[in-house]
PDB file of C-alpha atoms in Angstrom:
ATOM      1  CA  MET A  68     265.187 100.065 152.220  1.00  0.00           C
ATOM      2  CA  ARG A  69     266.789 100.588 148.815  1.00  0.00           C
ATOM      3  CA  VAL A  70     268.521  97.555 147.336  1.00  0.00           C
ATOM      4  CA  VAL A  71     271.188  98.842 144.962  1.00  0.00           C
ATOM      5  CA  LEU A  72     272.860  96.529 142.433  1.00  0.00           C
ATOM      6  CA  VAL A  73     276.043  98.015 140.976  1.00  0.00           C
ATOM      7  CA  ALA A  74     277.310  96.999 137.501  1.00  0.00           C
ATOM      8  CA  THR A  75     275.403  93.715 137.511  1.00  0.00           C
ATOM      9  CA  ARG A  76     276.289  91.609 134.462  1.00  0.00           C
ATOM     10  CA  ASN A  77     273.697  88.819 134.349  1.00  0.00           C
ATOM     11  CA  PRO A  78     269.991  89.698 133.936  1.00  0.00           C
ATOM     12  CA  LEU A  79     269.069  86.406 135.616  1.00  0.00           C
ATOM     13  CA  ASN A  80     270.840  87.542 138.789  1.00  0.00           C
ATOM     14  CA  ILE A  81     268.899  90.800 138.731  1.00  0.00           C
ATOM     15  CA  GLY A  82     265.693  88.819 138.373  1.00  0.00           C
ATOM     16  CA  ALA A  83     266.666  86.545 141.269  1.00  0.00           C
ATOM     17  CA  ALA A  84     267.400  89.582 143.437  1.00  0.00           C
ATOM     18  CA  ALA A  85     263.989  91.053 142.571  1.00  0.00           C
ATOM     19  CA  ARG A  86     262.297  87.769 143.446  1.00  0.00           C
ATOM     20  CA  ALA A  87     264.066  87.667 146.835  1.00  0.00           C
ATOM     21  CA  MET A  88     262.977  91.250 147.506  1.00  0.00           C
ATOM     22  CA  SER A  89     259.380  90.356 146.740  1.00  0.00           C
ATOM     23  CA  ASN A  90     259.607  87.257 148.977  1.00  0.00           C
ATOM     24  CA  PHE A  91     260.587  89.348 151.987  1.00  0.00           C
ATOM     25  CA  GLY A  92     258.471  92.454 151.367  1.00  0.00           C
ATOM     26  CA  PHE A  93     260.957  94.935 149.889  1.00  0.00           C
ATOM     27  CA  ASN A  94     260.112  96.804 146.679  1.00  0.00           C
ATOM     28  CA  GLN A  95     262.704  99.542 146.040  1.00  0.00           C
ATOM     29  CA  LEU A  96     265.233  98.137 143.552  1.00  0.00           C
ATOM     30  CA  ARG A  97     267.878 100.399 142.033  1.00  0.00           C
ATOM     31  CA  LEU A  98     270.532  99.538 139.469  1.00  0.00           C
ATOM     32  CA  VAL A  99     273.736 101.376 138.641  1.00  0.00           C
ATOM     33  CA  GLY A 100     274.986 100.789 135.105  1.00  0.00           C
ATOM     34  CA  PRO A 101     273.464  97.328 134.544  1.00  0.00           C
ATOM     35  CA  TYR A 102     275.454  95.425 131.917  1.00  0.00           C
ATOM     36  CA  GLU A 103     272.376  94.139 130.047  1.00  0.00           C
ATOM     37  CA  PRO A 104     269.527  96.592 129.310  1.00  0.00           C
ATOM     38  CA  SER A 105     267.185  93.608 128.873  1.00  0.00           C
ATOM     39  CA  PHE A 106     267.204  92.842 132.610  1.00  0.00           C
ATOM     40  CA  ARG A 107     263.561  93.926 133.003  1.00  0.00           C
ATOM     41  CA  GLU A 108     262.468  90.797 131.136  1.00  0.00           C
ATOM     42  CA  ALA A 109     264.447  88.342 133.279  1.00  0.00           C
ATOM     43  CA  ARG A 110     262.543  85.066 133.681  1.00  0.00           C
ATOM     44  CA  SER A 111     264.143  84.487 137.081  1.00  0.00           C
ATOM     45  CA  ALA A 112     261.950  87.249 138.586  1.00  0.00           C
ATOM     46  CA  ALA A 113     259.024  84.845 138.965  1.00  0.00           C
ATOM     47  CA  GLY A 114     256.251  86.635 140.858  1.00  0.00           C
ATOM     48  CA  ALA A 115     258.217  89.897 140.924  1.00  0.00           C
ATOM     49  CA  ALA A 116     257.747  91.131 137.353  1.00  0.00           C
ATOM     50  CA  ASP A 117     256.115  94.394 138.457  1.00  0.00           C
ATOM     51  CA  LEU A 118     258.909  95.091 140.928  1.00  0.00           C
ATOM     52  CA  LEU A 119     261.501  94.483 138.217  1.00  0.00           C
ATOM     53  CA  ARG A 120     259.718  96.718 135.693  1.00  0.00           C
ATOM     54  CA  GLY A 121     259.584  99.469 138.300  1.00  0.00           C
ATOM     55  CA  ALA A 122     263.293  99.258 139.117  1.00  0.00           C
ATOM     56  CA  LYS A 123     265.165 102.537 138.657  1.00  0.00           C
ATOM     57  CA  ALA A 124     268.425 102.731 136.712  1.00  0.00           C
ATOM     58  CA  TYR A 125     271.163 105.243 137.547  1.00  0.00           C
ATOM     59  CA  VAL A 126     274.452 106.287 135.993  1.00  0.00           C
ATOM     60  CA  SER A 127     276.396 106.499 139.265  1.00  0.00           C
ATOM     61  CA  VAL A 128     276.368 105.220 142.827  1.00  0.00           C
ATOM     62  CA  ALA A 129     276.158 108.804 144.081  1.00  0.00           C
ATOM     63  CA  GLU A 130     272.834 109.318 142.279  1.00  0.00           C
ATOM     64  CA  ALA A 131     271.403 105.984 143.404  1.00  0.00           C
ATOM     65  CA  ILE A 132     272.036 106.640 147.119  1.00  0.00           C
ATOM     66  CA  ALA A 133     271.432 110.414 147.194  1.00  0.00           C
ATOM     67  CA  ASP A 134     268.267 110.235 149.322  1.00  0.00           C
ATOM     68  CA  CYS A 135     269.628 107.697 151.824  1.00  0.00           C
ATOM     69  CA  SER A 136     271.055 108.439 155.260  1.00  0.00           C
ATOM     70  CA  LEU A 137     272.847 105.149 155.804  1.00  0.00           C
ATOM     71  CA  VAL A 138     274.748 103.317 153.060  1.00  0.00           C
ATOM     72  CA  VAL A 139     275.867  99.752 153.726  1.00  0.00           C
ATOM     73  CA  GLY A 140     278.089  97.880 151.282  1.00  0.00           C
ATOM     74  CA  THR A 141     278.305  94.099 151.030  1.00  0.00           C
ATOM     75  CA  THR A 142     281.693  92.519 150.487  1.00  0.00           C
ATOM     76  CA  SER A 143     283.811  89.424 150.908  1.00  0.00           C
ATOM     77  CA  LEU A 144     286.861  91.752 150.693  1.00  0.00           C
ATOM     78  CA  GLY A 145     289.185  88.990 149.490  1.00  0.00           C
ATOM     79  CA  SER A 146     292.748  90.287 149.681  1.00  0.00           C
ATOM     80  CA  ARG A 147     291.670  93.902 150.233  1.00  0.00           C
ATOM     81  CA  LYS A 148     292.057  95.502 153.651  1.00  0.00           C
ATOM     82  CA  PRO A 149     288.862  97.170 154.942  1.00  0.00           C
ATOM     83  CA  LYS A 150     288.913 100.963 155.245  1.00  0.00           C
ATOM     84  CA  HIS A 151     285.505 101.038 156.904  1.00  0.00           C
ATOM     85  CA  ALA A 152     283.827  99.481 159.894  1.00  0.00           C
ATOM     86  CA  LEU A 153     283.353  95.834 158.868  1.00  0.00           C
ATOM     87  CA  ARG A 154     280.595  93.885 160.584  1.00  0.00           C
ATOM     88  CA  SER A 155     278.991  90.521 160.147  1.00  0.00           C
ATOM     89  CA  LEU A 156     275.471  90.447 158.736  1.00  0.00           C
ATOM     90  CA  GLU A 157     274.054  89.680 162.174  1.00  0.00           C
ATOM     91  CA  GLN A 158     275.777  92.744 163.656  1.00  0.00           C
ATOM     92  CA  SER A 159     274.882  95.021 160.755  1.00  0.00           C
ATOM     93  CA  VAL A 160     271.134  94.407 160.776  1.00  0.00           C
ATOM     94  CA  ILE A 161     270.830  95.951 164.235  1.00  0.00           C
ATOM     95  CA  LYS A 162     272.002  99.326 162.914  1.00  0.00           C
ATOM     96  CA  ILE A 163     270.043  98.972 159.671  1.00  0.00           C
ATOM     97  CA  ARG A 164     266.776  98.181 161.470  1.00  0.00           C
ATOM     98  CA  GLU A 165     267.268 101.153 163.779  1.00  0.00           C
ATOM     99  CA  GLN A 166     267.919 103.515 160.871  1.00  0.00           C
ATOM    100  CA  LEU A 167     264.959 102.229 158.849  1.00  0.00           C
ATOM    101  CA  ARG A 168     262.587 103.430 161.550  1.00  0.00           C
ATOM    102  CA  PHE A 169     263.059 107.050 160.525  1.00  0.00           C
ATOM    103  CA  SER A 170     265.074 107.324 157.302  1.00  0.00           C
ATOM    104  CA  ARG A 171     266.146 105.537 154.118  1.00  0.00           C
ATOM    105  CA  VAL A 172     268.919 102.952 153.945  1.00  0.00           C
ATOM    106  CA  ALA A 173     270.785 101.751 150.848  1.00  0.00           C
ATOM    107  CA  LEU A 174     272.177  98.220 150.739  1.00  0.00           C
ATOM    108  CA  LEU A 175     274.767  97.905 147.973  1.00  0.00           C
ATOM    109  CA  PHE A 176     275.748  94.751 146.085  1.00  0.00           C
ATOM    110  CA  GLY A 177     278.591  94.733 143.557  1.00  0.00           C
ATOM    111  CA  SER A 178     279.059  92.967 140.239  1.00  0.00           C
ATOM    112  CA  GLU A 179     279.306  89.189 140.071  1.00  0.00           C
ATOM    113  CA  LYS A 180     282.864  89.372 138.776  1.00  0.00           C
ATOM    114  CA  ARG A 181     284.557  91.935 141.030  1.00  0.00           C
ATOM    115  CA  GLY A 182     282.085  93.017 143.691  1.00  0.00           C
ATOM    116  CA  LEU A 183     282.070  96.648 144.744  1.00  0.00           C
ATOM    117  CA  SER A 184     285.074  98.689 143.607  1.00  0.00           C
ATOM    118  CA  ASN A 185     287.125 100.812 145.991  1.00  0.00           C
ATOM    119  CA  ASP A 186     285.357 103.880 144.608  1.00  0.00           C
ATOM    120  CA  ASP A 187     281.946 102.262 145.235  1.00  0.00           C
ATOM    121  CA  LEU A 188     283.001 101.390 148.788  1.00  0.00           C
ATOM    122  CA  SER A 189     284.007 104.987 149.471  1.00  0.00           C
ATOM    123  CA  TYR A 190     280.301 105.924 149.429  1.00  0.00           C
ATOM    124  CA  CYS A 191     279.532 103.442 152.223  1.00  0.00           C
ATOM    125  CA  ASP A 192     279.198 104.213 155.910  1.00  0.00           C
ATOM    126  CA  GLN A 193     279.929 100.625 156.847  1.00  0.00           C
ATOM    127  CA  LEU A 194     280.458  97.218 155.291  1.00  0.00           C
ATOM    128  CA  LEU A 195     278.879  93.874 156.023  1.00  0.00           C
ATOM    129  CA  TYR A 196     279.914  90.365 155.174  1.00  0.00           C
ATOM    130  CA  ILE A 197     278.059  87.072 155.206  1.00  0.00           C
ATOM    131  CA  PRO A 198     280.094  84.467 157.112  1.00  0.00           C
ATOM    132  CA  THR A 199     281.076  81.785 154.578  1.00  0.00           C
ATOM    133  CA  HIS A 200     283.628  79.020 154.260  1.00  0.00           C
ATOM    134  CA  GLU A 201     287.081  80.575 153.966  1.00  0.00           C
ATOM    135  CA  GLU A 202     287.981  78.607 150.842  1.00  0.00           C
ATOM    136  CA  HIS A 203     284.864  79.739 148.979  1.00  0.00           C
ATOM    137  CA  SER A 204     283.785  83.171 150.237  1.00  0.00           C
ATOM    138  CA  SER A 205     282.142  84.524 147.046  1.00  0.00           C
ATOM    139  CA  MET A 206     278.376  84.041 146.839  1.00  0.00           C
ATOM    140  CA  ASN A 207     275.809  84.202 144.063  1.00  0.00           C
ATOM    141  CA  LEU A 208     274.258  87.652 143.877  1.00  0.00           C
ATOM    142  CA  GLY A 209     270.639  86.516 144.197  1.00  0.00           C
ATOM    143  CA  GLN A 210     271.509  84.336 147.191  1.00  0.00           C
ATOM    144  CA  SER A 211     273.336  87.194 148.885  1.00  0.00           C
ATOM    145  CA  VAL A 212     270.362  89.513 148.496  1.00  0.00           C
ATOM    146  CA  ALA A 213     267.997  86.838 149.840  1.00  0.00           C
ATOM    147  CA  ILE A 214     270.134  86.094 152.903  1.00  0.00           C
ATOM    148  CA  CYS A 215     270.572  89.779 153.796  1.00  0.00           C
ATOM    149  CA  LEU A 216     266.880  90.610 153.438  1.00  0.00           C
ATOM    150  CA  TYR A 217     265.772  87.522 155.357  1.00  0.00           C
ATOM    151  CA  GLU A 218     268.033  88.509 158.247  1.00  0.00           C
ATOM    152  CA  LEU A 219     266.503  91.991 158.212  1.00  0.00           C
ATOM    153  CA  ILE A 220     262.924  90.763 158.576  1.00  0.00           C
ATOM    154  CA  ARG A 221     263.759  87.992 161.059  1.00  0.00           C
ATOM    155  CA  ASP A 222     262.479  89.211 164.416  1.00  0.00           C
ATOM    156  CA  ASP A 223     264.500  88.162 167.464  1.00  0.00           C
ATOM    157  CA  SER A 224     263.180  90.906 169.708  1.00  0.00           C
ATOM    158  CA  GLY A 225     259.453  90.223 169.808  1.00  0.00           C
ATOM    159  CA  GLY A 226     258.876  93.326 167.674  1.00  0.00           C
ATOM    160  CA  LYS A 227     260.753  95.663 170.005  1.00  0.00           C
ATOM    161  CA  GLY A 228     263.290  97.709 168.091  1.00  0.00           C
ATOM    162  CA  THR A 229     265.704 100.424 169.126  1.00  0.00           C
ATOM    163  CA  GLU A 230     264.413 103.928 168.616  1.00  0.00           C
ATOM    164  CA  CYS A 231     266.632 106.842 167.721  1.00  0.00           C
ATOM    165  CA  GLN A 232     267.334 108.760 170.923  1.00  0.00           C
ATOM    166  CA  ASP A 233     266.888 112.153 169.320  1.00  0.00           C
ATOM    167  CA  GLN A 234     264.678 112.444 166.253  1.00  0.00           C
ATOM    168  CA  ASN A 235     265.922 116.004 165.734  1.00  0.00           C
ATOM    169  CA  LEU A 236     269.444 114.712 165.133  1.00  0.00           C
ATOM    170  CA  GLN A 237     268.714 112.553 162.133  1.00  0.00           C
ATOM    171  CA  ARG A 238     271.604 111.510 159.995  1.00  0.00           C
ATOM    172  CA  VAL A 239     272.328 113.502 156.887  1.00  0.00           C
ATOM    173  CA  THR A 240     271.522 112.180 153.412  1.00  0.00           C
ATOM    174  CA  ALA A 241     274.198 110.827 151.091  1.00  0.00           C
ATOM    175  CA  ALA A 242     273.579 113.740 148.714  1.00  0.00           C
ATOM    176  CA  LYS A 243     274.468 116.266 151.436  1.00  0.00           C
ATOM    177  CA  LEU A 244     277.557 114.259 152.402  1.00  0.00           C
ATOM    178  CA  GLU A 245     278.678 114.191 148.774  1.00  0.00           C
ATOM    179  CA  LEU A 246     278.282 117.983 148.576  1.00  0.00           C
ATOM    180  CA  LEU A 247     280.344 118.325 151.733  1.00  0.00           C
ATOM    181  CA  THR A 248     282.963 115.962 150.290  1.00  0.00           C
ATOM    182  CA  SER A 249     283.136 118.005 147.075  1.00  0.00           C
ATOM    183  CA  VAL A 250     283.599 121.318 148.901  1.00  0.00           C
ATOM    184  CA  LEU A 251     286.258 119.861 151.205  1.00  0.00           C
ATOM    185  CA  ALA A 252     288.127 118.217 148.298  1.00  0.00           C
ATOM    186  CA  ASP A 253     288.161 121.532 146.403  1.00  0.00           C
ATOM    187  CA  ILE A 254     289.680 123.267 149.423  1.00  0.00           C
ATOM    188  CA  LEU A 255     292.313 120.549 149.848  1.00  0.00           C
ATOM    189  CA  ARG A 256     293.269 120.921 146.200  1.00  0.00           C
ATOM    190  CA  GLU A 257     293.436 124.712 146.461  1.00  0.00           C
ATOM    191  CA  CYS A 258     295.814 124.524 149.406  1.00  0.00           C
ATOM    192  CA  GLY A 259     297.937 121.800 147.771  1.00  0.00           C
ATOM    193  CA  TYR A 260     297.025 118.914 150.084  1.00  0.00           C
ATOM    194  CA  LEU A 261     295.415 116.996 147.224  1.00  0.00           C
ATOM    195  CA  LYS A 262     296.919 116.954 143.772  1.00  0.00           C
ATOM    196  CA  SER A 263     294.851 118.537 141.021  1.00  0.00           C
ATOM    197  CA  GLY A 264     292.410 115.962 139.729  1.00  0.00           C
ATOM    198  CA  GLY A 265     293.319 113.586 142.548  1.00  0.00           C
ATOM    199  CA  SER A 266     290.938 110.948 143.873  1.00  0.00           C
ATOM    200  CA  SER A 267     288.306 112.009 146.401  1.00  0.00           C
ATOM    201  CA  GLU A 268     287.911 108.505 147.828  1.00  0.00           C
ATOM    202  CA  GLU A 269     289.898 109.193 151.008  1.00  0.00           C
ATOM    203  CA  THR A 270     288.146 112.538 151.489  1.00  0.00           C
ATOM    204  CA  ARG A 271     284.764 110.841 151.107  1.00  0.00           C
ATOM    205  CA  ARG A 272     285.694 108.171 153.648  1.00  0.00           C
ATOM    206  CA  LEU A 273     286.912 110.843 156.063  1.00  0.00           C
ATOM    207  CA  VAL A 274     283.613 112.738 155.808  1.00  0.00           C
ATOM    208  CA  ARG A 275     281.553 109.585 156.354  1.00  0.00           C
ATOM    209  CA  ARG A 276     283.593 108.556 159.383  1.00  0.00           C
ATOM    210  CA  MET A 277     282.474 111.807 161.047  1.00  0.00           C
ATOM    211  CA  ARG A 278     278.923 110.368 161.189  1.00  0.00           C
ATOM    212  CA  LEU A 279     277.332 113.796 160.975  1.00  0.00           C
ATOM    213  CA  ASN A 280     273.713 114.638 161.613  1.00  0.00           C
ATOM    214  CA  GLU A 281     271.798 117.120 159.450  1.00  0.00           C
ATOM    215  CA  ARG A 282     272.450 120.130 161.684  1.00  0.00           C
ATOM    216  CA  ASP A 283     276.203 119.530 161.973  1.00  0.00           C
ATOM    217  CA  ALA A 284     276.523 118.915 158.227  1.00  0.00           C
ATOM    218  CA  GLU A 285     274.974 122.318 157.530  1.00  0.00           C
ATOM    219  CA  THR A 286     277.395 123.914 160.003  1.00  0.00           C
ATOM    220  CA  TRP A 287     280.410 122.277 158.389  1.00  0.00           C
ATOM    221  CA  LEU A 288     279.229 123.276 154.926  1.00  0.00           C
ATOM    222  CA  GLY A 289     278.998 126.880 156.075  1.00  0.00           C
ATOM    223  CA  VAL A 290     282.488 126.750 157.596  1.00  0.00           C
ATOM    224  CA  LEU A 291     284.070 125.156 154.518  1.00  0.00           C
ATOM    225  CA  ARG A 292     282.387 127.556 152.113  1.00  0.00           C
ATOM    226  CA  GLN A 293     283.750 130.471 154.156  1.00  0.00           C
ATOM    227  CA  VAL A 294     287.237 128.936 154.063  1.00  0.00           C
ATOM    228  CA  SER A 295     286.948 128.423 150.294  1.00  0.00           C
ATOM    229  CA  TRP A 296     285.849 132.025 149.807  1.00  0.00           C
ATOM    230  CA  LYS A 297     288.758 133.268 151.909  1.00  0.00           C
ATOM    231  CA  LEU A 298     291.282 131.195 149.960  1.00  0.00           C
ATOM    232  CA  ARG A 299     290.010 132.565 146.653  1.00  0.00           C
ATOM    233  CA  SER A 300     289.999 136.143 147.992  1.00  0.00           C
ATOM    234  CA  ASN A 301     293.639 135.860 149.058  1.00  0.00           C
ATOM    235  CA  GLN A 302     294.617 134.632 145.610  1.00  0.00           C
ATOM    236  CA  HIS A 303     293.429 137.931 144.107  1.00  0.00           C
ATOM    237  CA  LEU A 304     295.320 140.154 146.553  1.00  0.00           C
TER     238      LEU A 304
END
């Protein structure tokens, strides 16, 4: 499990998240563009100083999730309409636990002020929310991390999890999906479907909704590269 904090503003919240991770046995903390570079000295990371010092910082969400095969974003949504599968925390942990048996999962948390942006959400395969009182749905970052990780380790099944039915059909990594998204977006721009320089958010969501495994992703990459080559060849005729 990779816990990914995106654009976190308060070092104390980062420290609290690290402490929660240590409490529940998780140690892979990643940060995307943290607001305060001094976060590694946060006093709130009591007992988790080593985990915090070992946290990895990234420039973009794409880099932080590149080695993960399932990306889950946390959100309260607010007035936004979901463009992904939206599940409660209790529902989401079933899929997360299953995926963790054979590949890496990224759990994304947004900034304290705005949460995850629409662009951040476009990298997610699904979204989860923590059921809260309707009049006060926003939660403290450290508390959110603690609640999610506690639910993940809480065992309701007597230790019996769901195994992947076919280990040879493992889900593709986020890095491969982003490559596929890039190739497809280039083709859509070449044929005029997307405006030049247009956003790739919808294309990224489309690719992720396909829920490809590694073998199918390679096949689609081969197909799209052939289409791209053909389009460029016709332009020179």
